CSV table of C-alpha atoms in Angstrom, one decimal:
chain,number,residue,atom,x,y,z
A,1,MET,CA,-13.1,-2.2,-20.0
A,2,ILE,CA,-13.9,-3.4,-16.5
A,3,PHE,CA,-10.2,-2.9,-15.5
A,4,PHE,CA,-10.4,0.7,-16.5
A,5,TYR,CA,-13.4,1.4,-14.2
A,6,ALA,CA,-11.6,-0.6,-11.4
A,7,ALA,CA,-8.6,1.7,-11.8
A,8,LEU,CA,-10.9,4.7,-11.8
A,9,LEU,CA,-12.4,3.6,-8.5
A,10,VAL,CA,-8.9,2.9,-7.0
A,11,GLY,CA,-8.1,6.5,-8.1
A,12,VAL,CA,-11.1,7.7,-6.1
A,13,ALA,CA,-9.8,5.9,-3.0
A,14,ALA,CA,-6.4,7.5,-3.7
A,15,LEU,CA,-8.2,10.9,-3.6
A,16,LEU,CA,-9.3,10.1,-0.1
A,17,ALA,CA,-5.7,9.4,0.9
A,18,VAL,CA,-4.7,12.8,-0.7
A,19,ALA,CA,-7.4,14.5,1.5
A,20,ARG,CA,-5.7,13.0,4.6
A,21,LEU,CA,-2.3,14.0,3.2
A,22,ILE,CA,-3.5,17.7,3.0
A,23,LEU,CA,-5.6,17.6,6.3
A,24,GLY,CA,-3.3,15.5,8.5
A,25,PRO,CA,-2.6,17.2,11.8
A,26,SER,CA,0.8,15.8,12.3
A,27,VAL,CA,3.8,14.8,10.2
A,28,PRO,CA,3.5,11.0,10.8
A,29,ASP,CA,-0.2,11.2,9.7
A,30,ARG,CA,1.0,12.6,6.4
A,31,VAL,CA,3.6,10.0,6.0
A,32,VAL,CA,1.0,7.2,6.6
A,33,ALA,CA,-1.2,8.9,3.9
A,34,LEU,CA,1.7,9.0,1.5
A,35,ASP,CA,2.4,5.3,2.1
A,36,THR,CA,-1.2,4.4,1.4
A,37,LEU,CA,-1.2,6.6,-1.7
A,38,ASN,CA,1.9,4.8,-3.0
A,39,THR,CA,0.2,1.4,-2.6
A,40,LEU,CA,-2.9,2.6,-4.3
A,41,VAL,CA,-1.0,4.0,-7.2
A,42,VAL,CA,0.8,0.7,-7.7
A,43,ALA,CA,-2.6,-1.1,-7.8
A,44,ALA,CA,-4.0,1.4,-10.2
A,45,MET,CA,-1.0,1.1,-12.5
A,46,VAL,CA,-1.3,-2.7,-12.6
A,47,LEU,CA,-5.0,-2.4,-13.4
A,48,LEU,CA,-4.3,0.1,-16.2
A,49,GLY,CA,-1.7,-2.1,-17.6
A,50,ALA,CA,-4.3,-4.8,-17.9
A,51,ALA,CA,-6.9,-2.4,-19.3
A,52,TYR,CA,-4.7,-1.1,-22.1
A,53,SER,CA,-2.8,-4.4,-22.6
A,54,ARG,CA,0.6,-2.7,-22.1
A,55,THR,CA,3.2,-4.5,-20.0
A,56,ILE,CA,5.3,-1.4,-19.7
A,57,TYR,CA,2.8,0.1,-17.2
A,58,ILE,CA,3.3,-2.9,-14.9
A,59,ASP,CA,7.1,-2.5,-15.2
A,60,ILE,CA,6.7,1.1,-14.1
A,61,ALA,CA,4.6,-0.1,-11.1
A,62,ILE,CA,7.5,-2.4,-10.0
A,63,VAL,CA,10.0,0.5,-10.1
A,64,TYR,CA,7.5,2.8,-8.4
A,65,ALA,CA,7.0,0.3,-5.6
A,66,LEU,CA,10.7,0.0,-4.9
A,67,LEU,CA,11.4,3.7,-5.1
A,68,SER,CA,8.5,4.7,-2.9
A,69,TYR,CA,9.7,2.3,-0.3
A,70,ILE,CA,13.1,4.0,-0.3
A,71,GLY,CA,11.3,7.4,0.0
A,72,THR,CA,9.3,6.1,3.0
A,73,LEU,CA,12.4,4.8,4.7
A,74,VAL,CA,14.2,8.1,4.2
A,75,ILE,CA,11.3,10.1,5.7
A,76,ALA,CA,11.0,7.7,8.6
A,77,ARG,CA,14.7,8.0,9.3
A,78,TYR,CA,14.5,11.8,9.2
A,79,LEU,CA,11.5,11.8,11.6
A,80,GLN,CA,13.2,9.7,14.3
A,81,GLY,CA,16.1,12.1,14.2
A,82,GLY,CA,18.9,9.6,13.5
A,83,LEU,CA,21.9,10.0,11.3
A,84,MET,CA,21.0,10.3,7.7
B,1,MET,CA,-17.6,-18.0,-16.6
B,2,ILE,CA,-14.1,-16.7,-16.1
B,3,GLU,CA,-15.4,-13.1,-16.2
B,4,TYR,CA,-17.2,-13.7,-13.0
B,5,VAL,CA,-14.0,-14.8,-11.3
B,6,ILE,CA,-12.3,-11.5,-12.5
B,7,TYR,CA,-15.3,-9.4,-11.4
B,8,SER,CA,-15.3,-10.9,-7.9
B,9,PHE,CA,-11.6,-10.4,-7.5
B,10,LEU,CA,-11.9,-6.8,-8.7
B,11,THR,CA,-14.8,-6.2,-6.3
B,12,ILE,CA,-12.8,-7.6,-3.3
B,13,SER,CA,-9.9,-5.4,-4.3
B,14,ILE,CA,-11.9,-2.2,-4.7
B,15,VAL,CA,-13.8,-2.8,-1.4
B,16,PHE,CA,-10.6,-3.3,0.6
B,17,ASN,CA,-8.8,-0.4,-1.0
B,18,PHE,CA,-11.7,1.8,-0.1
B,19,LEU,CA,-11.7,0.5,3.4
B,20,GLY,CA,-8.0,1.3,3.7
B,21,SER,CA,-8.7,4.9,2.6
B,22,ILE,CA,-11.7,5.3,4.9
B,23,ALA,CA,-9.6,4.0,7.8
B,24,LEU,CA,-7.3,7.0,7.3
B,25,HIS,CA,-10.2,9.3,8.1
B,26,ARG,CA,-12.0,7.3,10.8
B,27,PHE,CA,-9.2,6.3,13.1
B,28,PRO,CA,-8.0,8.7,15.8
B,29,ASP,CA,-4.2,8.5,15.7
B,30,VAL,CA,-1.1,7.5,13.7
B,31,TYR,CA,-0.8,3.9,14.8
B,32,THR,CA,-4.4,2.9,14.2
B,33,ARG,CA,-4.4,4.7,10.9
B,34,LEU,CA,-1.3,2.8,9.9
B,35,HIS,CA,-2.8,-0.5,11.0
B,36,GLY,CA,-6.0,0.0,8.9
B,37,ALA,CA,-4.5,1.6,5.9
B,38,THR,CA,-1.5,-0.8,5.4
B,39,LYS,CA,-3.3,-4.0,6.0
B,40,CYS,CA,-6.4,-3.2,3.9
B,41,THR,CA,-4.5,-1.8,0.9
B,42,THR,CA,-2.0,-4.7,0.8
B,43,PHE,CA,-4.9,-7.2,0.8
B,44,GLY,CA,-6.7,-5.2,-1.9
B,45,THR,CA,-3.7,-5.0,-4.1
B,46,ILE,CA,-3.1,-8.8,-3.8
B,47,PHE,CA,-6.6,-9.3,-5.3
B,48,ALA,CA,-6.1,-6.7,-8.0
B,49,VAL,CA,-3.0,-8.5,-9.2
B,50,LEU,CA,-4.9,-11.8,-9.0
B,51,ALA,CA,-7.6,-10.4,-11.2
B,52,VAL,CA,-4.9,-9.2,-13.7
B,53,VAL,CA,-3.2,-12.6,-13.6
B,54,VAL,CA,-6.5,-14.5,-14.3
B,55,HIS,CA,-7.3,-12.1,-17.1
B,56,ALA,CA,-3.9,-12.4,-18.7
B,57,LEU,CA,-3.9,-16.2,-18.5
B,58,ASP,CA,-7.4,-16.2,-20.1
B,59,MET,CA,-6.1,-14.0,-22.9
B,60,LEU,CA,-3.0,-16.2,-23.3
B,61,HIS,CA,-5.3,-19.2,-23.6
B,62,ARG,CA,-7.5,-17.5,-26.2
B,63,THR,CA,-4.9,-15.7,-28.4
B,64,GLY,CA,-1.6,-17.4,-27.7
B,65,ASN,CA,0.2,-14.0,-27.6
B,66,PRO,CA,3.4,-14.3,-25.5
B,67,LYS,CA,2.8,-10.7,-24.4
B,68,TYR,CA,0.2,-11.9,-21.9
B,69,LEU,CA,2.7,-14.4,-20.3
B,70,GLN,CA,5.1,-11.5,-19.8
B,71,MET,CA,2.2,-9.6,-18.2
B,72,VAL,CA,1.6,-12.5,-15.7
B,73,PHE,CA,5.2,-12.7,-14.6
B,74,HIS,CA,5.6,-8.9,-14.3
B,75,SER,CA,2.4,-8.5,-12.3
B,76,VAL,CA,3.6,-11.2,-9.9
B,77,VAL,CA,7.0,-9.5,-9.5
B,78,ALA,CA,5.2,-6.2,-8.8
B,79,LEU,CA,3.1,-8.0,-6.1
B,80,ILE,CA,6.2,-9.6,-4.5
B,81,ALA,CA,8.0,-6.2,-4.4
B,82,LEU,CA,4.9,-4.7,-2.8
B,83,LEU,CA,4.5,-7.5,-0.3
B,84,LEU,CA,8.2,-7.2,0.8
B,85,THR,CA,8.3,-3.5,1.0
B,86,ASN,CA,4.9,-2.5,2.5
B,87,PRO,CA,5.1,-4.1,6.0
B,88,THR,CA,8.8,-3.0,6.3
B,89,GLY,CA,7.9,0.6,5.5
B,90,ALA,CA,4.9,0.5,7.9
B,91,HIS,CA,7.2,-0.8,10.7
B,92,ALA,CA,9.7,2.0,10.0
B,93,ILE,CA,6.9,4.7,10.1
B,94,ALA,CA,5.5,3.4,13.4
B,95,LYS,CA,8.9,3.2,15.1
B,96,ALA,CA,9.9,6.7,13.8
B,97,ALA,CA,6.5,8.2,15.0
B,98,HIS,CA,7.0,6.7,18.4
B,99,LEU,CA,10.7,7.8,18.7
B,100,SER,CA,9.8,11.3,17.6
B,101,GLY,CA,7.2,11.7,20.4
B,102,TYR,CA,3.8,11.0,18.9
B,103,LEU,CA,2.3,8.6,21.6
B,104,PRO,CA,-0.8,6.6,20.9
B,105,LYS,CA,-4.0,8.3,22.0
B,106,ARG,CA,-6.3,6.5,24.5
B,107,ALA,CA,-3.8,3.7,25.0
B,108,VAL,CA,-4.0,1.9,28.4
B,109,VAL,CA,-0.5,0.2,28.2
B,110,ASP,CA,2.4,1.4,26.1
B,111,ALA,CA,4.9,-1.5,26.5
B,112,TYR,CA,7.3,0.0,24.0
B,113,LEU,CA,7.5,3.3,26.0
B,114,LEU,CA,8.2,1.4,29.2
B,115,LYS,CA,10.9,-0.6,27.5
B,116,ARG,CA,12.5,2.5,26.2
B,117,LYS,CA,12.5,4.2,29.6
B,118,GLU,CA,14.1,1.1,31.2
B,119,GLY,CA,16.7,1.1,28.5
B,120,GLU,CA,17.5,4.7,29.2
B,121,LYS,CA,17.8,4.0,32.9
B,122,ASN,CA,20.2,1.1,32.5
B,123,GLU,CA,22.4,2.4,29.7
B,124,PRO,CA,22.1,5.9,28.4
B,125,CYS,CA,22.0,5.7,24.6
B,126,ASN,CA,22.3,8.6,22.3
B,127,SER,CA,19.9,7.6,19.5
């Protein structure tokens, strides 16, 4: 049960990151907020996997970490104006 | 007894994740926000995974269900993936922000900008 409340609190922290994602004055600010949000979602998924005793949630956290990394790299590459 | 270890790991994790999110709102520009958010959330996630590993090892010891051994290994793999990808992504964001023209606010010395200008003087590059 404690893991569920921990995941809930990590979700509140993710809401703060979403607020910066909406408010952020420049594009790199939003990318930083998105990167923080991805890390927090991975943490919340691992905690929820422990809360419900399902290993499949943790597998999804692994895949989400790798895919969000590729997304961050693509956005960074687009920002610096290089060849895609 | 082992519950208190899990509680303290979870408390450290939540406190550092919250500090990372608050850093997004309290710092003035992209680079300081990146610094605060990336470091704090990575540290907090390490402790979240540690709490899950301790919980799963405890349940494995109590019940003997091999599902919990699988949970330990998969959590550690998730942590390794995060530890490899998070600093690399932060580096890519910082370099992209600097190259796209967002300079640090209130900075006294910007050594990377000086280095880039020197590089443009010596050899004109098109990137």
